[in-house]
Short mmCIF file of C-alpha atoms in Angstrom, two decimals:
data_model
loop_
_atom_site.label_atom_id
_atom_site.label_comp_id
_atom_site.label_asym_id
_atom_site.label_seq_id
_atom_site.Cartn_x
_atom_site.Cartn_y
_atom_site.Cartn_z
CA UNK A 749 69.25 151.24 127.77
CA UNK A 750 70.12 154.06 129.78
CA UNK A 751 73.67 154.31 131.86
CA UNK A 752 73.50 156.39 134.07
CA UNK A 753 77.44 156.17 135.90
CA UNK A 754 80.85 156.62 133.80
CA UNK A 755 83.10 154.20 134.85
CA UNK A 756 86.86 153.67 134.09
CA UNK A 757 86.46 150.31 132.22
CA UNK A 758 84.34 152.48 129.40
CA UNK A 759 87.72 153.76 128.41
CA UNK A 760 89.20 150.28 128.94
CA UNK A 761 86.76 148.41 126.19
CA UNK A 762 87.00 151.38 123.89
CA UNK A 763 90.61 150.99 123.96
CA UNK A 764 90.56 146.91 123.81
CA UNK A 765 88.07 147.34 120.90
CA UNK A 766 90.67 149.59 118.85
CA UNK A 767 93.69 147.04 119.20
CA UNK A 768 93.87 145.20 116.16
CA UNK A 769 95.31 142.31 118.16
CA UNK A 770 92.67 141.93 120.64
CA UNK A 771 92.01 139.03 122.95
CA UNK A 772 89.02 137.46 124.40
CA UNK A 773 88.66 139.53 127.44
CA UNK A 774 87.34 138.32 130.49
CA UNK A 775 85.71 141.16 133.18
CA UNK A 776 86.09 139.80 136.56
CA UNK A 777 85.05 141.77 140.15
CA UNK A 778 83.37 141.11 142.89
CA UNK A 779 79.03 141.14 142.87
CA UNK A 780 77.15 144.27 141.52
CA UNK A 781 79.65 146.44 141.23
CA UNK A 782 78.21 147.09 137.69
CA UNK A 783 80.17 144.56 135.41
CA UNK A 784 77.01 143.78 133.15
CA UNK A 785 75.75 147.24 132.41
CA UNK A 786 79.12 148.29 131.57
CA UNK A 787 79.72 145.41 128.93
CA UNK A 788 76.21 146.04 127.48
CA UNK A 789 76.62 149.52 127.47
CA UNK A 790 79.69 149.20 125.55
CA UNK A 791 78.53 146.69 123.19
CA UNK A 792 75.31 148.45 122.21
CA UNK A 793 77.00 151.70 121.24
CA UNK A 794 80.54 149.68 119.19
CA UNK A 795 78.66 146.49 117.39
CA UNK A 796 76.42 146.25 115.20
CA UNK A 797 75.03 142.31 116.55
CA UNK A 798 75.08 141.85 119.59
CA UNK A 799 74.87 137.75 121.40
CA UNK A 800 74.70 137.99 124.86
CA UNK A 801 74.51 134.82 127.15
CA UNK A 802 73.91 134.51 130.59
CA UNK A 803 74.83 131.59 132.13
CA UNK A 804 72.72 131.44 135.19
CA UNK A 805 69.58 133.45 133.81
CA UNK A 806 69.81 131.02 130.67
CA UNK A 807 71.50 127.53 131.98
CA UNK A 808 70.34 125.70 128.67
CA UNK A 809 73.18 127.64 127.32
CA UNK A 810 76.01 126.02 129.39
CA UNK A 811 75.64 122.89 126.50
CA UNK A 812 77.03 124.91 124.17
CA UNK A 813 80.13 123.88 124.28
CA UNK A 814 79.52 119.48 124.50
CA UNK A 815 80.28 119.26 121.07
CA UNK A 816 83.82 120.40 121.43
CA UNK A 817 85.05 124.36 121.38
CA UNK A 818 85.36 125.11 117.60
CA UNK A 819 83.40 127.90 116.92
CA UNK A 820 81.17 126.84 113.74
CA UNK A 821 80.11 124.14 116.12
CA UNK A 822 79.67 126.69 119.43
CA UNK A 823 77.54 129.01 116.67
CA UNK A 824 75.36 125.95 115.17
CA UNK A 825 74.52 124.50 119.09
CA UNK A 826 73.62 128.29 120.24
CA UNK A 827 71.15 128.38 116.86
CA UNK A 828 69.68 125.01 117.59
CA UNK A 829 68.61 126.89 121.02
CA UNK A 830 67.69 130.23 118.97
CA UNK A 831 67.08 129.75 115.76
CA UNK A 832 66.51 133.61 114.60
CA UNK A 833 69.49 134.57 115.86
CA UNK A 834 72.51 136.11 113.24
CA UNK A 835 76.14 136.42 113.38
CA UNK A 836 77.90 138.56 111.22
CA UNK A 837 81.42 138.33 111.08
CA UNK A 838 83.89 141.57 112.22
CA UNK A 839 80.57 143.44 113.44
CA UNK A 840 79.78 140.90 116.20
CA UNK A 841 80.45 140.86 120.04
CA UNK A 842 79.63 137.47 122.38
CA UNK A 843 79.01 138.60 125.36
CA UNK A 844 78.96 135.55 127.73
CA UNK A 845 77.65 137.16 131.20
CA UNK A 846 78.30 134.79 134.76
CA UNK A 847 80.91 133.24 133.79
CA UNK A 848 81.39 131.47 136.61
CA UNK A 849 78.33 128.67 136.03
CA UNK A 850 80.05 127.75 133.10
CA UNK A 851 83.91 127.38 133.29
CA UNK A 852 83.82 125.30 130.16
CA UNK A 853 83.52 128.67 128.54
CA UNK A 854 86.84 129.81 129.01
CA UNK A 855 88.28 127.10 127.08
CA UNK A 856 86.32 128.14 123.86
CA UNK A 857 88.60 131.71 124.17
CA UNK A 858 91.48 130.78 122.51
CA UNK A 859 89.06 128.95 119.41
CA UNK A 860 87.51 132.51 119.40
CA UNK A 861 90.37 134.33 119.27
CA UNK A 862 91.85 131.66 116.62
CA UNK A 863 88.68 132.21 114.57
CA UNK A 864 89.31 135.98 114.85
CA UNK A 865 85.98 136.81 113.28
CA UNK A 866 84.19 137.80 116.31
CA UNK A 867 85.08 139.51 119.49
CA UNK A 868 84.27 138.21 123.08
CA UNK A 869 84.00 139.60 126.34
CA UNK A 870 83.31 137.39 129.29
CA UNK A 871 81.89 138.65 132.97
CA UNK A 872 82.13 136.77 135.91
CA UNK A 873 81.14 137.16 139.51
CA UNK A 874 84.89 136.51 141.77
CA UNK A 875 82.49 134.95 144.16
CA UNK A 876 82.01 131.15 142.69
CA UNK A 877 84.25 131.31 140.57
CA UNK A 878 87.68 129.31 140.72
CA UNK A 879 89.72 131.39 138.65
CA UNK A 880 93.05 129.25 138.95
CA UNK A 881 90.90 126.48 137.01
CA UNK A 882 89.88 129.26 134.27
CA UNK A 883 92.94 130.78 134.34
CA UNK A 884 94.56 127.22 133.21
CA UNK A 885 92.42 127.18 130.04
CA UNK A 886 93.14 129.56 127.33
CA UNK A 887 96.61 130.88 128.61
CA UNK A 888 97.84 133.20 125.87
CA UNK A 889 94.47 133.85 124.14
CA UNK A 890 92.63 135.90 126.70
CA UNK A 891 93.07 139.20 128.71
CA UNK A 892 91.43 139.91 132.28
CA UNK A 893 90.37 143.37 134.08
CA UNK A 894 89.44 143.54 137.51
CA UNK A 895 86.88 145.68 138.19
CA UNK A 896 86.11 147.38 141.81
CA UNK A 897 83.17 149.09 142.77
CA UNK A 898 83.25 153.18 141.92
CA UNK A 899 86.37 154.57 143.13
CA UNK A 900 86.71 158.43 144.16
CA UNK A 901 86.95 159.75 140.97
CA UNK A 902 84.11 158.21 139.13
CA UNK A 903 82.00 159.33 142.18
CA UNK A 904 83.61 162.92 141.30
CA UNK A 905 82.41 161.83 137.97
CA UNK A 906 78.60 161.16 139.05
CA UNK A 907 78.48 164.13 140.89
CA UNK A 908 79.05 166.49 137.49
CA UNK A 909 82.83 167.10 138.01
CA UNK A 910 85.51 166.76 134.90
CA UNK A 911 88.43 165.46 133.97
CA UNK A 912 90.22 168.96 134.05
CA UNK A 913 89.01 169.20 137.90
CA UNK A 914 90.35 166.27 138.91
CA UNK A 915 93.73 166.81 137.23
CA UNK A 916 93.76 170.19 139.08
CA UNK A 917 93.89 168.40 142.03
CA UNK A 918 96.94 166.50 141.21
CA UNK A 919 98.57 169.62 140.02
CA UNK A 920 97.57 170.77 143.46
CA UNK A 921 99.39 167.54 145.05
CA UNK A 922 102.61 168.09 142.80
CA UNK A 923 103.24 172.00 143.78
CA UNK A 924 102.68 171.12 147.72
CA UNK A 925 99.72 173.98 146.89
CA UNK A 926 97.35 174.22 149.75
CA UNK A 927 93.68 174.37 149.05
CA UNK A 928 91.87 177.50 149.46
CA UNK A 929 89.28 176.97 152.65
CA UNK A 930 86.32 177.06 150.67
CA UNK A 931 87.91 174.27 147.89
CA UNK A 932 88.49 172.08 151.27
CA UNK A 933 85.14 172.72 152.49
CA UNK A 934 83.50 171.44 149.42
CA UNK A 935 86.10 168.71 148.90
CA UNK A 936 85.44 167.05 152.13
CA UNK A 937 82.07 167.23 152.15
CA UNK A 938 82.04 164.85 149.02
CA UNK A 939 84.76 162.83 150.29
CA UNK A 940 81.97 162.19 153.67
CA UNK A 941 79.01 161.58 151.31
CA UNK A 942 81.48 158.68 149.55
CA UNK A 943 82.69 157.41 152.59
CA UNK A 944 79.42 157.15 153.97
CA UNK A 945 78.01 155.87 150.60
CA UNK A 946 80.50 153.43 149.04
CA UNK A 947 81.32 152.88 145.88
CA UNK A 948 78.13 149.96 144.57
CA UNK A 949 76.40 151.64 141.55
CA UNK A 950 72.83 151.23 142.91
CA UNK A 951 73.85 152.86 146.37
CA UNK A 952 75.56 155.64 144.20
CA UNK A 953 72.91 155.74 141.56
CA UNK A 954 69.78 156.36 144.35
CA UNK A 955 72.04 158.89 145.75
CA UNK A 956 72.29 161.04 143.12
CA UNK A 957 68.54 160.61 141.78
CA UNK A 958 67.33 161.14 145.48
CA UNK A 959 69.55 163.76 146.31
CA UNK A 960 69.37 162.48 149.63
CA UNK A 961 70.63 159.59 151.94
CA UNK A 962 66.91 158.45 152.25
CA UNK A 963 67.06 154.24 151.10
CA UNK A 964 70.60 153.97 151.23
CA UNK A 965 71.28 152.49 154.67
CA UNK A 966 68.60 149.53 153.62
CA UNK A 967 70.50 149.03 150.22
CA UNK A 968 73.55 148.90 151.67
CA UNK A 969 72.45 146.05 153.99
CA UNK A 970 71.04 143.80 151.83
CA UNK A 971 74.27 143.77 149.95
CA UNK A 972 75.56 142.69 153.30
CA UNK A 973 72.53 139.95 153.58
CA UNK A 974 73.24 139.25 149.78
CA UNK A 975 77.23 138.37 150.30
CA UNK A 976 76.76 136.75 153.37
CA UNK A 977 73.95 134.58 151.14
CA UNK A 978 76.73 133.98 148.61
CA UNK A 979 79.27 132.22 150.96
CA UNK A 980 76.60 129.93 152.20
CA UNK A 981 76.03 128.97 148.41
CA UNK A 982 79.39 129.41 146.72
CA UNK A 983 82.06 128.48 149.89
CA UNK A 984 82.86 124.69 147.97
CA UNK A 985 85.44 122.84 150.20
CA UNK A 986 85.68 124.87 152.96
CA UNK A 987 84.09 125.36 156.21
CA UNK A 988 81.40 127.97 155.39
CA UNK A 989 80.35 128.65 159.02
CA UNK A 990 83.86 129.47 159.78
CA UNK A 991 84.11 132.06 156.39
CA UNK A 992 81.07 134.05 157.85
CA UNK A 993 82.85 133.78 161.36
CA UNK A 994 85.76 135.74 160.14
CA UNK A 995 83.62 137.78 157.80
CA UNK A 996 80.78 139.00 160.54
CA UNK A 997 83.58 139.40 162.88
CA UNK A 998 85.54 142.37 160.66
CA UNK A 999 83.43 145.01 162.15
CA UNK A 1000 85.10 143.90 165.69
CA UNK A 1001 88.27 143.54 165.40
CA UNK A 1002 88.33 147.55 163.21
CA UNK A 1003 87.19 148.81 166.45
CA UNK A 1004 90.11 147.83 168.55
CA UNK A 1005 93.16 149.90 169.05
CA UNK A 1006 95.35 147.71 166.59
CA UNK A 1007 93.13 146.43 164.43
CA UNK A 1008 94.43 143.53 164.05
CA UNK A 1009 92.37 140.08 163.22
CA UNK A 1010 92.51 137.30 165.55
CA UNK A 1011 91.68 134.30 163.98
CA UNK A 1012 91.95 132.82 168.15
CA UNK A 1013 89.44 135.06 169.38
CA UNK A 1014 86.68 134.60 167.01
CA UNK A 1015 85.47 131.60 168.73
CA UNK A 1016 85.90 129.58 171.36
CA UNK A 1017 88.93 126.85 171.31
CA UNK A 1018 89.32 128.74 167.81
CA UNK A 1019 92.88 127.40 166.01
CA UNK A 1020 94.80 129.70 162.76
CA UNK A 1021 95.12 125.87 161.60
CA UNK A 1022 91.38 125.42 161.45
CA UNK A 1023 90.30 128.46 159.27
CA UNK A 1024 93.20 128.22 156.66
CA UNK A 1025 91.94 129.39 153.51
CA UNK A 1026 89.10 131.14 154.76
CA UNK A 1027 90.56 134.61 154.46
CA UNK A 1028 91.87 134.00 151.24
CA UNK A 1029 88.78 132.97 149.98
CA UNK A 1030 87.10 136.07 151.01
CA UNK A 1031 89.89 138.03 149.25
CA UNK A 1032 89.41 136.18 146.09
CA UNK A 1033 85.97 136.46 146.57
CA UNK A 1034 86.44 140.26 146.63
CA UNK A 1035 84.29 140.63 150.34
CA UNK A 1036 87.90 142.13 152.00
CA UNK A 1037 90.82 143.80 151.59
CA UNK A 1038 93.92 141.84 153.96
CA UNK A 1039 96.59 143.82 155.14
CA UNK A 1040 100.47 141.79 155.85
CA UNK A 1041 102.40 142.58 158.63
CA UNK A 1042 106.09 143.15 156.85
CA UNK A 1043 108.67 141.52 158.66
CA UNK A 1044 110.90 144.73 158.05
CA UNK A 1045 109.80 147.98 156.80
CA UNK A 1046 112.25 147.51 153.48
CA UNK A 1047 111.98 146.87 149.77
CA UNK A 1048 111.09 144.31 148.35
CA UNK A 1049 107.41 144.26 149.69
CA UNK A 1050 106.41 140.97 148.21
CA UNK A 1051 107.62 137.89 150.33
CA UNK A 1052 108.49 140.17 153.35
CA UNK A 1053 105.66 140.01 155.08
CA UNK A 1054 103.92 137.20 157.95
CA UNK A 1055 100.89 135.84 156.58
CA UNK A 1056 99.75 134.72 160.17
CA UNK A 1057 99.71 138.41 161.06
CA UNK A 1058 97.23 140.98 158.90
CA UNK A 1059 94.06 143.38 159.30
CA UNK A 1060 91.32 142.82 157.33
CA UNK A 1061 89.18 145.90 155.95
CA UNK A 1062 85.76 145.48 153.76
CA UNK A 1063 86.59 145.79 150.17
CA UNK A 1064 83.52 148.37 149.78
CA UNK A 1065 83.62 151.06 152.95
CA UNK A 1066 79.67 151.58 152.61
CA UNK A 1067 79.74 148.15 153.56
CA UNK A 1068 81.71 148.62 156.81
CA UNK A 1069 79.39 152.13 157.53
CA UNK A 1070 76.22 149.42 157.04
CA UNK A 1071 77.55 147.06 159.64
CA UNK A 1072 77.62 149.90 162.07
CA UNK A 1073 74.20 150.31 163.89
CA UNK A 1074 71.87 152.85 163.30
CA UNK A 1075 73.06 155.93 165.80
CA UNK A 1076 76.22 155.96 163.93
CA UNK A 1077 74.62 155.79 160.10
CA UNK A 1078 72.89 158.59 161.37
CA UNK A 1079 75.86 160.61 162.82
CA UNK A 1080 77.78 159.49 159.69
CA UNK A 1081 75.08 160.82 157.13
CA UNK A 1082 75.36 163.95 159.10
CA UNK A 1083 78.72 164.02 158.45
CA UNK A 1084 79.58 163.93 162.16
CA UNK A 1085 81.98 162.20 164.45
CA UNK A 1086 84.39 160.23 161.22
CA UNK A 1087 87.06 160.50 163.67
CA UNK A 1088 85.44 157.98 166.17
CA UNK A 1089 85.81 154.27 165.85
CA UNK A 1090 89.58 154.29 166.64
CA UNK A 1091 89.98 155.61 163.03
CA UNK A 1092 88.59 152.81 161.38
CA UNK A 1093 86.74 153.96 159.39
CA UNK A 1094 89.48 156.11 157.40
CA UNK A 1095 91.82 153.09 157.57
CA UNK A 1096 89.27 151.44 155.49
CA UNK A 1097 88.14 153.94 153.28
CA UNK A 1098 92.17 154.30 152.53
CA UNK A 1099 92.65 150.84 151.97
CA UNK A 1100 90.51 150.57 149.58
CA UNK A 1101 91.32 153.45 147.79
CA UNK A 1102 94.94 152.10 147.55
CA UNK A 1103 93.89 148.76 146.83
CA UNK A 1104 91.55 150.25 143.50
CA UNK A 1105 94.82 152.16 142.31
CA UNK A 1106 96.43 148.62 142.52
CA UNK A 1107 98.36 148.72 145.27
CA UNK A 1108 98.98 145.35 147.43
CA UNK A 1109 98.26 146.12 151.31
CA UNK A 1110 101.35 146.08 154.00
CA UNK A 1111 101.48 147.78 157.60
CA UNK A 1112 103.80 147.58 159.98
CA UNK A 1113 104.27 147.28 163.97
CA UNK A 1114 107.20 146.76 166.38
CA UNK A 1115 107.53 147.14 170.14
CA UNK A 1116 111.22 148.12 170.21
CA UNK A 1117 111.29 150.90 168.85
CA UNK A 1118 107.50 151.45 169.02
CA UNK A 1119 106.37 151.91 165.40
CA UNK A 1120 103.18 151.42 164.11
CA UNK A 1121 102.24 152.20 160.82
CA UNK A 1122 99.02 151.94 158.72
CA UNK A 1123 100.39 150.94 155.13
CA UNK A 1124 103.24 151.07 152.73
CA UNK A 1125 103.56 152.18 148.94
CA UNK A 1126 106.37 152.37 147.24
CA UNK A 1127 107.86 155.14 144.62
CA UNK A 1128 110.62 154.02 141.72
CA UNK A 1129 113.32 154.55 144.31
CA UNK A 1130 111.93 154.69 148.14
CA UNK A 1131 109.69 152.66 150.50
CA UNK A 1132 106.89 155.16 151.46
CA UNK A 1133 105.24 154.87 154.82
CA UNK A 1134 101.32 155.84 154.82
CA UNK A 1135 100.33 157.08 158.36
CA UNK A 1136 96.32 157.57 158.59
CA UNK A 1137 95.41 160.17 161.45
CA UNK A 1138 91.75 160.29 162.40
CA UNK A 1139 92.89 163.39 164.49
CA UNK A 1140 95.80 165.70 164.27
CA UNK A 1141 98.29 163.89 166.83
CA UNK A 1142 101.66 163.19 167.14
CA UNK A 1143 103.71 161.68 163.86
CA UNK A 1144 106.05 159.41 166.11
CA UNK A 1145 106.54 156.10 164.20
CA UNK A 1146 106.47 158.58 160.85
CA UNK A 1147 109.60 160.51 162.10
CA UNK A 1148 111.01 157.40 163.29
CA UNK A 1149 111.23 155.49 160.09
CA UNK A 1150 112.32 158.76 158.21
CA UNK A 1151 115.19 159.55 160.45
CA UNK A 1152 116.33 156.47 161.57
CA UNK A 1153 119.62 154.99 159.33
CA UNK A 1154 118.15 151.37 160.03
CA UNK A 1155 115.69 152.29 157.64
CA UNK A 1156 117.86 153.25 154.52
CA UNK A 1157 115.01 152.81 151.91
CA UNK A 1158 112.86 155.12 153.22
CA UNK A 1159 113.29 158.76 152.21
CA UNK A 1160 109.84 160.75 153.29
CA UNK A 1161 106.51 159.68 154.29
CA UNK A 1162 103.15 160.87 153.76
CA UNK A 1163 100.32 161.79 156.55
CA UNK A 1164 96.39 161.75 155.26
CA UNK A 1165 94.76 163.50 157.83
CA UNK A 1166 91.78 166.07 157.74
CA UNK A 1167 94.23 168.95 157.24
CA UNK A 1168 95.53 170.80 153.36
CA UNK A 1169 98.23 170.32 151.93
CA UNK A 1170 101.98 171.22 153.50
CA UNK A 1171 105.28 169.57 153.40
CA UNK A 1172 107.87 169.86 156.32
CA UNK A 1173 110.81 168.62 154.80
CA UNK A 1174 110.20 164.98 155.80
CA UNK A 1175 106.35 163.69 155.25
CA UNK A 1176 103.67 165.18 153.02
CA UNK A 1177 100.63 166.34 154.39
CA UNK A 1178 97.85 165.21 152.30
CA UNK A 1179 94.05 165.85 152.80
CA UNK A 1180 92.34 162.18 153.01
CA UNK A 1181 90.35 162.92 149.84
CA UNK A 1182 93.82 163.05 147.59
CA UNK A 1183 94.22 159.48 148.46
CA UNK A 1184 92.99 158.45 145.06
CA UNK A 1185 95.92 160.14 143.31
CA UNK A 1186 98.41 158.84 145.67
CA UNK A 1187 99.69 156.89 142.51
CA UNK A 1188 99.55 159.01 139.87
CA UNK A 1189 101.58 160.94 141.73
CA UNK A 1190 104.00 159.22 142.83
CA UNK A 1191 104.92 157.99 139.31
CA UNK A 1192 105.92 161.66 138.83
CA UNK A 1193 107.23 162.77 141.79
CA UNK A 1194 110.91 163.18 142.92
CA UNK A 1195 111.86 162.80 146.18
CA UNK A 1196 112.13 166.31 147.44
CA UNK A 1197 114.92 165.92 150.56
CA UNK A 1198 117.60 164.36 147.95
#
């Protein structure tokens, strides 16, 4: 099997596999964002038996477990069906694939881990999958990554560039050293081709075979066709033709000036208190990334914000740049005109570059005094507001919440913006294409104006 992509959970497994104490781990993420060639990929080069399971491919597998979760009676039931198969004790790896056809699995994690003589790694689609149930069974005995499609560095990674590259970027970021033109040149072209492409493995992978955009646009629309499929078939207890309301209507609401979604003009006679869950369950579904309003631009983030007030961004940008008809793919795969679109896409692109460093999603907006800011992140000591300029304009709200004493937990600001590196004193200026490091860095950086 050949794998073609590095991806950041490689390091992840190698390091599970070397903890003595390891847990059942279970790799959850949203659809084919390469979860299953990963885990094999890993399994074939660290074990030397290998049982893998699918659990919609092989649904005679999902009886398994009847008998009760002990694993001597898990291994006899999974012989019955296979008789040739062998498990060797310390050199074997389940691998139970879709996890979410089969929640019963999840129980049998903390007999496995119990046992101790084999090691287990579970994948699961977040689409289908009620994790709240799963996470119920086997509390203690199991460990879960979240996995996103291809961030910004592992497409830095597919394109040929090393480890030492990218952390000469950050050392860039860290001594406020501009870029030399040509270093910008070359950096935003690639930050274009992955804004344009996404970050799903196969959209990636025919990129870089092709060399060329040619197939992409088609790929990336059947993964639209695909997850608007999967609400139809996985949206249990709720209102599934008011999920794909909300989710065909993202595209929309990105183009207006504020962005934000409104769940009352969606649809006619449309009520907030008839689509309740729906946006959550696109979020757990991992379709879309929701941005809170904060009631106050102050620490703590969590629990000061409105949940009746947010933006909603597609988890995967290449998704959003599909949506868009075909005059703009074409201006986009030209790298032309990024800055149209009332600076959606950026916003989005952001957004889920924050949201893959683990960052939770808050912007803010006020009429008196007239703020508006595209996100928050936060350093060890300071509130950090994230203002996302599709063209070099005025930094009013960013100024405002620096200098202003009603805002005491803010300290300096940063401004992504097509533009190098510089720092006035107040905000960072920060090329879009940094974003990625945005937390790296801040774990090391000291507020400069103290």
């Amino acid at each position: 099997m050949e794998k073609l992509l590095r991806r950041k959970i490689d390091r992840f497994l190698i390091d599970w596999k070397s903890n003595p104490g390891r847990k059942p781990l279970i790799v959850k993420g949203a659809r084919q964002i390469g979860k299953t060639r990963s885990i094999e990929w890993f399994a074939k080069n660290n074990y030397q038996n290998i049982i893998e399971i699918n659990f919609v491919e092989q649904p005679q597998y999902r009886s398994i477990f009847d008998d009760g979760f002990a694993v001597d009676r898990i291994i006899k039931n999974i012989s019955l069906l296979k008789p040739d198969i062998s498990f060797i004790p310390n050199h074997t790896i389940f691998f139970f694939d879709e996890l979410q056809a089969c929640p019963n699995c999840a129980t049998s994690l903390k007999f496995f881990h119990l046992d101790g003589r084999f090691d287990v790694v579970c994948s699961g689609s977040l689409m289908g999958i009620n994790y709240k149930e799963i996470e119920s069974n086997s509390v203690g005995y199991k460990e879960d990554y979240e996995m996103h499609s291809m961030d910004f560095e592992e497409f830095l990674w597919a394109k040929g560039y090393s480890d030492d590259f990218i952390d000469g970027l950050l050392q860039h970021i860290i001594e406020v050293r501009p870029f030399s033109q040509l270093q910008l040149d070359v950096m935003f072209g690639l930050f274009f081709d992955y804004v344009t492409l996404g970050g799903m493995p196969a959209v990636v992978n025919t990129y870089i075979h092709n060399g060329t955009f040619s197939g992409i646009l088609h790929l990336q629309r059947q993964l639209l066709i695909d997850y608007e499929e999967d609400i139809t078939k996985y949206a249990v207890g709720l209102d599934k033709s008011k999920i794909k309301v909300i989710y065909n209507h993202i595209t929309t609401f990105l183009a207006k000036e504020n962005k934000r979604f409104q769940i009352t003009k969606v649809a006619r006679n449309a009520r907030n208190r008839d689509y309740i869950g729906c946006v959550e369950w696109l979020a757990d579904a991992g379709v879309i990334n929701p941005s809170y309003c904060l009631n106050f631009p102050e620490l703590p983030l969590k629990g000061n914000y409105d949940p009746k007030l947010y933006k909603i961004y597609f988890k995967d940008t290449g998704l959003l740049i599909a949506s868009l008809d075909d005059e703009a793919q074409e201006d986009l795969m030209a790298n032309r005109n990024f800055g149209t679109y009332k600076g959606a896409i950026y916003e989005n692109v952001v957004a889920d570059m924050l949201v893959k460093q683990g960052y939770h999603l808050y912007y803010y907006n006020s009429d008196k005094p007239s703020i508006e800011m595209e996100f928050f992140v936060r350093d060890a000591n300071s509130l950090i507001p994230v203002e996302v300029k599709a063209k070099d304009g005025a930094t009013a709200s960013l100024n405002t919440l620096i200098n202003s004493d009603k805002y005491p937990d803010i300290r300096y600001g940063i401004k992504l913006c097509y533009k190098n590196i510089g720092f006035n004193g107040k905000f960072y200026t920060l090329p879009y294409f940094l974003t990625f490091l945005m937390k790296k860095w801040s774990s090391i950086n000291r507020n400069p104006t103290e």
